[in-house]
Amino acid sequence: MSTMAEALARLLDPAAKVSAHYLIDEDGTVYRLVDEARRAWHAGVSEWAGERDINGISIGIELVNPGHAYPGYAGGYRPFPEPQMAALVKLARDILARHAIPPQRVLGHSDVAPARKTDPGELFDWERLAAAGIGLMPRRRVTRHKTLAPGDSGRLARGFQIRLRRFGYGIAVSGIYDLATESVVKAFQRHYRRSQVDGIADAETRAALDDLLDQTGL
């Protein structure tokens, strides 16, 4: 949603069947739209760690940003302004102080619905949140993993899918690096390896996943 007015109108429109607990404007203004004790309809068809009722177990925060282009929409995706990010950090800290949310469960919509959603996207500063004690990011380390790409199949592809699913992503373990796997890898990269989002599980991407699993003990 490209403007605050458009975002607020859509989130408050019953016919739209979409809502969020909070909306943060680019100037840092925070709007509380739904009480945290109530369900907000922000995730849609989604999955994380085997749970498919994400709307029922999450607190949804929307950020005003034109977002990525898609058929019929020109987009205008851009970096998130400092006032907006500062407000998000303050709000997220407040939420975490009141709810026992593990770091690995601070997620983007693209994490829980990789085939449908791309937000908040590769320009969102997840590292800043992690530095503020919000969420989790991989540590850098040297790796010699073999690159996996669309079309690959067999033991390595299956093992990689198992590890993605163990971390939480809703991915079928087929042993085939198919379109669904590519979508999940892109979602993973938008969050945990933002420098290159191409859906290819290169050594850096695979090492990031390994490190996240090590940090969480999953």
Short mmCIF file of N, CA and C in Angstrom, two decimals, residues 67-176:
data_model
loop_
_atom_site.label_atom_id
_atom_site.label_comp_id
_atom_site.label_asym_id
_atom_site.label_seq_id
_atom_site.Cartn_x
_atom_site.Cartn_y
_atom_site.Cartn_z
N GLY A 67 5.86 -1.11 -1.81
CA GLY A 67 6.07 -2.53 -2.04
C GLY A 67 6.52 -2.89 -3.44
N HIS A 68 6.74 -4.20 -3.64
CA HIS A 68 7.20 -4.70 -4.93
C HIS A 68 6.09 -4.62 -5.98
N ALA A 69 6.50 -4.54 -7.22
CA ALA A 69 5.56 -4.55 -8.34
C ALA A 69 5.01 -5.96 -8.53
N TYR A 70 3.81 -6.04 -9.06
CA TYR A 70 3.21 -7.32 -9.46
C TYR A 70 2.22 -7.02 -10.58
N PRO A 71 1.74 -8.02 -11.29
CA PRO A 71 0.85 -7.77 -12.43
C PRO A 71 -0.33 -6.87 -12.07
N GLY A 72 -0.43 -5.74 -12.75
CA GLY A 72 -1.50 -4.80 -12.49
C GLY A 72 -1.15 -3.73 -11.47
N TYR A 73 0.07 -3.79 -10.92
CA TYR A 73 0.50 -2.81 -9.92
C TYR A 73 1.95 -2.45 -10.17
N ALA A 74 2.23 -1.15 -10.29
CA ALA A 74 3.57 -0.69 -10.66
C ALA A 74 4.57 -0.78 -9.51
N GLY A 75 4.08 -0.83 -8.29
CA GLY A 75 4.98 -0.91 -7.15
C GLY A 75 5.66 0.41 -6.85
N GLY A 76 6.87 0.36 -6.33
CA GLY A 76 7.60 1.53 -5.91
C GLY A 76 8.39 1.24 -4.64
N TYR A 77 8.75 -0.03 -4.48
CA TYR A 77 9.44 -0.49 -3.27
C TYR A 77 10.65 0.38 -2.98
N ARG A 78 10.80 0.78 -1.73
CA ARG A 78 11.89 1.67 -1.34
C ARG A 78 12.30 1.38 0.09
N PRO A 79 13.49 1.88 0.49
CA PRO A 79 13.95 1.66 1.87
C PRO A 79 12.96 2.24 2.88
N PHE A 80 12.98 1.65 4.06
CA PHE A 80 12.09 2.09 5.13
C PHE A 80 12.75 3.25 5.88
N PRO A 81 12.08 4.40 6.00
CA PRO A 81 12.69 5.59 6.61
C PRO A 81 13.06 5.38 8.08
N GLU A 82 14.00 6.18 8.53
CA GLU A 82 14.48 6.09 9.91
C GLU A 82 13.36 6.24 10.94
N PRO A 83 12.46 7.23 10.81
CA PRO A 83 11.40 7.34 11.82
C PRO A 83 10.52 6.10 11.89
N GLN A 84 10.27 5.49 10.76
CA GLN A 84 9.45 4.28 10.72
C GLN A 84 10.16 3.11 11.40
N MET A 85 11.44 2.95 11.12
CA MET A 85 12.21 1.87 11.73
C MET A 85 12.36 2.08 13.24
N ALA A 86 12.60 3.32 13.65
CA ALA A 86 12.74 3.61 15.08
C ALA A 86 11.44 3.30 15.82
N ALA A 87 10.32 3.66 15.20
CA ALA A 87 9.02 3.37 15.81
C ALA A 87 8.77 1.87 15.90
N LEU A 88 9.19 1.15 14.86
CA LEU A 88 9.03 -0.31 14.86
C LEU A 88 9.84 -0.95 15.97
N VAL A 89 11.08 -0.52 16.13
CA VAL A 89 11.93 -1.07 17.19
C VAL A 89 11.27 -0.84 18.56
N LYS A 90 10.79 0.35 18.79
CA LYS A 90 10.14 0.67 20.08
C LYS A 90 8.90 -0.20 20.29
N LEU A 91 8.07 -0.33 19.25
CA LEU A 91 6.86 -1.13 19.37
C LEU A 91 7.19 -2.60 19.58
N ALA A 92 8.13 -3.12 18.81
CA ALA A 92 8.49 -4.53 18.92
C ALA A 92 9.04 -4.86 20.30
N ARG A 93 9.87 -3.97 20.84
CA ARG A 93 10.39 -4.19 22.19
C ARG A 93 9.26 -4.24 23.21
N ASP A 94 8.29 -3.37 23.04
CA ASP A 94 7.14 -3.35 23.95
C ASP A 94 6.35 -4.65 23.85
N ILE A 95 6.15 -5.13 22.63
CA ILE A 95 5.42 -6.39 22.43
C ILE A 95 6.19 -7.55 23.06
N LEU A 96 7.50 -7.60 22.84
CA LEU A 96 8.31 -8.69 23.37
C LEU A 96 8.37 -8.66 24.90
N ALA A 97 8.22 -7.49 25.48
CA ALA A 97 8.23 -7.38 26.94
C ALA A 97 6.96 -7.98 27.54
N ARG A 98 5.92 -8.09 26.73
CA ARG A 98 4.63 -8.59 27.21
C ARG A 98 4.30 -9.99 26.73
N HIS A 99 5.04 -10.49 25.76
CA HIS A 99 4.76 -11.82 25.21
C HIS A 99 6.06 -12.61 25.08
N ALA A 100 6.01 -13.89 25.41
CA ALA A 100 7.20 -14.75 25.32
C ALA A 100 7.35 -15.26 23.88
N ILE A 101 7.93 -14.44 23.04
CA ILE A 101 8.11 -14.77 21.62
C ILE A 101 9.58 -15.11 21.37
N PRO A 102 9.90 -16.34 20.98
CA PRO A 102 11.29 -16.70 20.69
C PRO A 102 11.85 -15.86 19.54
N PRO A 103 13.14 -15.57 19.54
CA PRO A 103 13.72 -14.74 18.48
C PRO A 103 13.45 -15.27 17.07
N GLN A 104 13.48 -16.59 16.90
CA GLN A 104 13.28 -17.16 15.56
C GLN A 104 11.83 -17.07 15.09
N ARG A 105 10.96 -16.56 15.95
CA ARG A 105 9.56 -16.39 15.55
C ARG A 105 9.20 -14.93 15.30
N VAL A 106 10.19 -14.09 15.20
CA VAL A 106 9.98 -12.72 14.71
C VAL A 106 10.16 -12.80 13.20
N LEU A 107 9.07 -12.75 12.46
CA LEU A 107 9.07 -13.14 11.06
C LEU A 107 8.44 -12.09 10.16
N GLY A 108 8.73 -12.22 8.87
CA GLY A 108 8.07 -11.40 7.86
C GLY A 108 6.94 -12.20 7.22
N HIS A 109 6.04 -11.49 6.55
CA HIS A 109 4.97 -12.20 5.86
C HIS A 109 5.52 -13.14 4.79
N SER A 110 6.63 -12.78 4.18
CA SER A 110 7.21 -13.66 3.16
C SER A 110 7.73 -14.96 3.77
N ASP A 111 8.08 -14.95 5.04
CA ASP A 111 8.53 -16.18 5.69
C ASP A 111 7.39 -17.18 5.85
N VAL A 112 6.22 -16.69 6.19
CA VAL A 112 5.10 -17.60 6.46
C VAL A 112 4.25 -17.88 5.22
N ALA A 113 4.43 -17.07 4.18
CA ALA A 113 3.68 -17.28 2.93
C ALA A 113 4.58 -16.98 1.74
N PRO A 114 5.64 -17.77 1.57
CA PRO A 114 6.65 -17.45 0.55
C PRO A 114 6.16 -17.48 -0.89
N ALA A 115 5.12 -18.24 -1.17
CA ALA A 115 4.61 -18.31 -2.54
C ALA A 115 3.75 -17.11 -2.89
N ARG A 116 3.29 -16.36 -1.87
CA ARG A 116 2.35 -15.27 -2.12
C ARG A 116 2.86 -13.89 -1.74
N LYS A 117 3.74 -13.83 -0.75
CA LYS A 117 4.12 -12.54 -0.20
C LYS A 117 5.62 -12.28 -0.31
N THR A 118 5.97 -11.01 -0.45
CA THR A 118 7.38 -10.62 -0.53
C THR A 118 7.75 -9.60 0.55
N ASP A 119 6.80 -9.21 1.37
CA ASP A 119 7.08 -8.18 2.37
C ASP A 119 7.58 -8.77 3.69
N PRO A 120 8.41 -8.01 4.41
CA PRO A 120 8.82 -6.64 4.13
C PRO A 120 9.92 -6.50 3.07
N GLY A 121 10.53 -7.59 2.65
CA GLY A 121 11.45 -7.54 1.52
C GLY A 121 12.90 -7.32 1.88
N GLU A 122 13.72 -7.31 0.82
CA GLU A 122 15.17 -7.28 0.98
C GLU A 122 15.72 -5.93 1.42
N LEU A 123 14.92 -4.87 1.38
CA LEU A 123 15.38 -3.56 1.85
C LEU A 123 15.07 -3.32 3.33
N PHE A 124 14.40 -4.26 3.93
CA PHE A 124 14.06 -4.14 5.35
C PHE A 124 15.28 -4.52 6.19
N ASP A 125 15.59 -3.70 7.17
CA ASP A 125 16.82 -3.87 7.96
C ASP A 125 16.62 -4.83 9.13
N TRP A 126 16.61 -6.12 8.81
CA TRP A 126 16.48 -7.14 9.85
C TRP A 126 17.66 -7.11 10.82
N GLU A 127 18.83 -6.75 10.30
CA GLU A 127 20.01 -6.70 11.16
C GLU A 127 19.84 -5.67 12.28
N ARG A 128 19.22 -4.57 11.96
CA ARG A 128 18.98 -3.54 12.99
C ARG A 128 18.07 -4.07 14.08
N LEU A 129 17.04 -4.79 13.70
CA LEU A 129 16.15 -5.36 14.71
C LEU A 129 16.88 -6.35 15.59
N ALA A 130 17.67 -7.23 14.98
CA ALA A 130 18.40 -8.23 15.75
C ALA A 130 19.37 -7.56 16.73
N ALA A 131 20.02 -6.49 16.29
CA ALA A 131 20.95 -5.77 17.17
C ALA A 131 20.22 -5.14 18.35
N ALA A 132 18.92 -4.88 18.17
CA ALA A 132 18.11 -4.30 19.25
C ALA A 132 17.45 -5.39 20.10
N GLY A 133 17.82 -6.64 19.85
CA GLY A 133 17.25 -7.74 20.63
C GLY A 133 15.93 -8.24 20.10
N ILE A 134 15.66 -7.95 18.83
CA ILE A 134 14.39 -8.33 18.21
C ILE A 134 14.68 -9.28 17.06
N GLY A 135 14.36 -10.54 17.22
CA GLY A 135 14.61 -11.49 16.15
C GLY A 135 16.00 -12.08 16.17
N LEU A 136 16.33 -12.75 15.08
CA LEU A 136 17.57 -13.53 15.01
C LEU A 136 18.16 -13.41 13.62
N MET A 137 19.47 -13.25 13.55
CA MET A 137 20.17 -13.22 12.27
C MET A 137 21.38 -14.15 12.33
N PRO A 138 21.78 -14.71 11.19
CA PRO A 138 22.94 -15.61 11.18
C PRO A 138 24.24 -14.85 11.39
N ARG A 139 25.21 -15.55 11.94
CA ARG A 139 26.55 -15.01 12.07
C ARG A 139 27.33 -15.41 10.83
N ARG A 140 28.27 -14.58 10.44
CA ARG A 140 29.06 -14.89 9.24
C ARG A 140 30.08 -15.98 9.56
N ARG A 141 30.25 -16.89 8.61
CA ARG A 141 31.28 -17.91 8.79
C ARG A 141 31.63 -18.51 7.43
N VAL A 142 32.83 -19.06 7.34
CA VAL A 142 33.31 -19.66 6.09
C VAL A 142 32.61 -21.00 5.89
N THR A 143 32.27 -21.28 4.65
CA THR A 143 31.59 -22.54 4.36
C THR A 143 32.04 -23.08 3.01
N ARG A 144 31.88 -24.38 2.86
CA ARG A 144 32.22 -25.02 1.58
C ARG A 144 31.03 -25.82 1.05
N HIS A 145 29.84 -25.36 1.38
CA HIS A 145 28.64 -26.05 0.90
C HIS A 145 28.57 -26.05 -0.62
N LYS A 146 28.00 -27.09 -1.17
CA LYS A 146 27.73 -27.15 -2.59
C LYS A 146 26.46 -26.35 -2.89
N THR A 147 26.49 -25.60 -4.00
CA THR A 147 25.31 -24.83 -4.40
C THR A 147 24.21 -25.75 -4.92
N LEU A 148 22.98 -25.48 -4.47
CA LEU A 148 21.80 -26.18 -4.96
C LEU A 148 20.93 -25.18 -5.70
N ALA A 149 20.34 -25.62 -6.82
CA ALA A 149 19.58 -24.71 -7.67
C ALA A 149 18.34 -25.42 -8.22
N PRO A 150 17.38 -24.64 -8.73
CA PRO A 150 16.18 -25.24 -9.32
C PRO A 150 16.52 -26.32 -10.33
N GLY A 151 15.84 -27.45 -10.21
CA GLY A 151 16.09 -28.58 -11.09
C GLY A 151 16.93 -29.66 -10.44
N ASP A 152 17.67 -29.31 -9.39
CA ASP A 152 18.47 -30.32 -8.69
C ASP A 152 17.55 -31.27 -7.93
N SER A 153 18.04 -32.48 -7.73
CA SER A 153 17.26 -33.46 -6.98
C SER A 153 18.20 -34.44 -6.31
N GLY A 154 17.65 -35.21 -5.39
CA GLY A 154 18.45 -36.22 -4.72
C GLY A 154 18.67 -35.94 -3.25
N ARG A 155 19.67 -36.60 -2.70
CA ARG A 155 19.92 -36.57 -1.26
C ARG A 155 20.20 -35.16 -0.73
N LEU A 156 21.04 -34.39 -1.44
CA LEU A 156 21.38 -33.05 -0.95
C LEU A 156 20.18 -32.12 -0.97
N ALA A 157 19.39 -32.20 -2.03
CA ALA A 157 18.19 -31.35 -2.12
C ALA A 157 17.20 -31.71 -1.01
N ARG A 158 17.04 -33.00 -0.78
CA ARG A 158 16.13 -33.45 0.27
C ARG A 158 16.62 -32.99 1.64
N GLY A 159 17.90 -33.14 1.89
CA GLY A 159 18.46 -32.73 3.18
C GLY A 159 18.29 -31.23 3.41
N PHE A 160 18.45 -30.45 2.36
CA PHE A 160 18.28 -29.01 2.47
C PHE A 160 16.83 -28.66 2.78
N GLN A 161 15.90 -29.33 2.12
CA GLN A 161 14.48 -29.11 2.40
C GLN A 161 14.13 -29.48 3.84
N ILE A 162 14.70 -30.56 4.32
CA ILE A 162 14.46 -30.98 5.70
C ILE A 162 14.93 -29.90 6.67
N ARG A 163 16.07 -29.29 6.39
CA ARG A 163 16.61 -28.27 7.28
C ARG A 163 15.77 -26.99 7.23
N LEU A 164 15.29 -26.63 6.05
CA LEU A 164 14.40 -25.47 5.95
C LEU A 164 13.12 -25.71 6.75
N ARG A 165 12.59 -26.92 6.63
CA ARG A 165 11.36 -27.25 7.36
C ARG A 165 11.62 -27.30 8.87
N ARG A 166 12.77 -27.80 9.26
CA ARG A 166 13.11 -27.85 10.68
C ARG A 166 13.17 -26.45 11.28
N PHE A 167 13.65 -25.51 10.51
CA PHE A 167 13.72 -24.14 11.01
C PHE A 167 12.33 -23.52 11.14
N GLY A 168 11.40 -23.97 10.28
CA GLY A 168 10.04 -23.46 10.40
C GLY A 168 9.29 -23.27 9.10
N TYR A 169 10.00 -23.22 8.00
CA TYR A 169 9.34 -22.94 6.72
C TYR A 169 8.40 -24.07 6.32
N GLY A 170 7.26 -23.68 5.74
CA GLY A 170 6.28 -24.65 5.27
C GLY A 170 6.65 -25.18 3.91
N ILE A 171 7.52 -26.16 3.86
CA ILE A 171 8.03 -26.69 2.61
C ILE A 171 7.86 -28.21 2.59
N ALA A 172 7.43 -28.73 1.46
CA ALA A 172 7.31 -30.18 1.30
C ALA A 172 8.69 -30.78 1.06
N VAL A 173 8.95 -31.90 1.69
CA VAL A 173 10.25 -32.59 1.52
C VAL A 173 10.09 -33.61 0.41
N SER A 174 10.46 -33.21 -0.80
CA SER A 174 10.29 -34.06 -1.97
C SER A 174 11.61 -34.56 -2.55
N GLY A 175 12.70 -33.90 -2.17
CA GLY A 175 13.98 -34.24 -2.77
C GLY A 175 14.18 -33.61 -4.13
N ILE A 176 13.24 -32.75 -4.54
CA ILE A 176 13.33 -32.07 -5.82
C ILE A 176 13.32 -30.56 -5.58
#
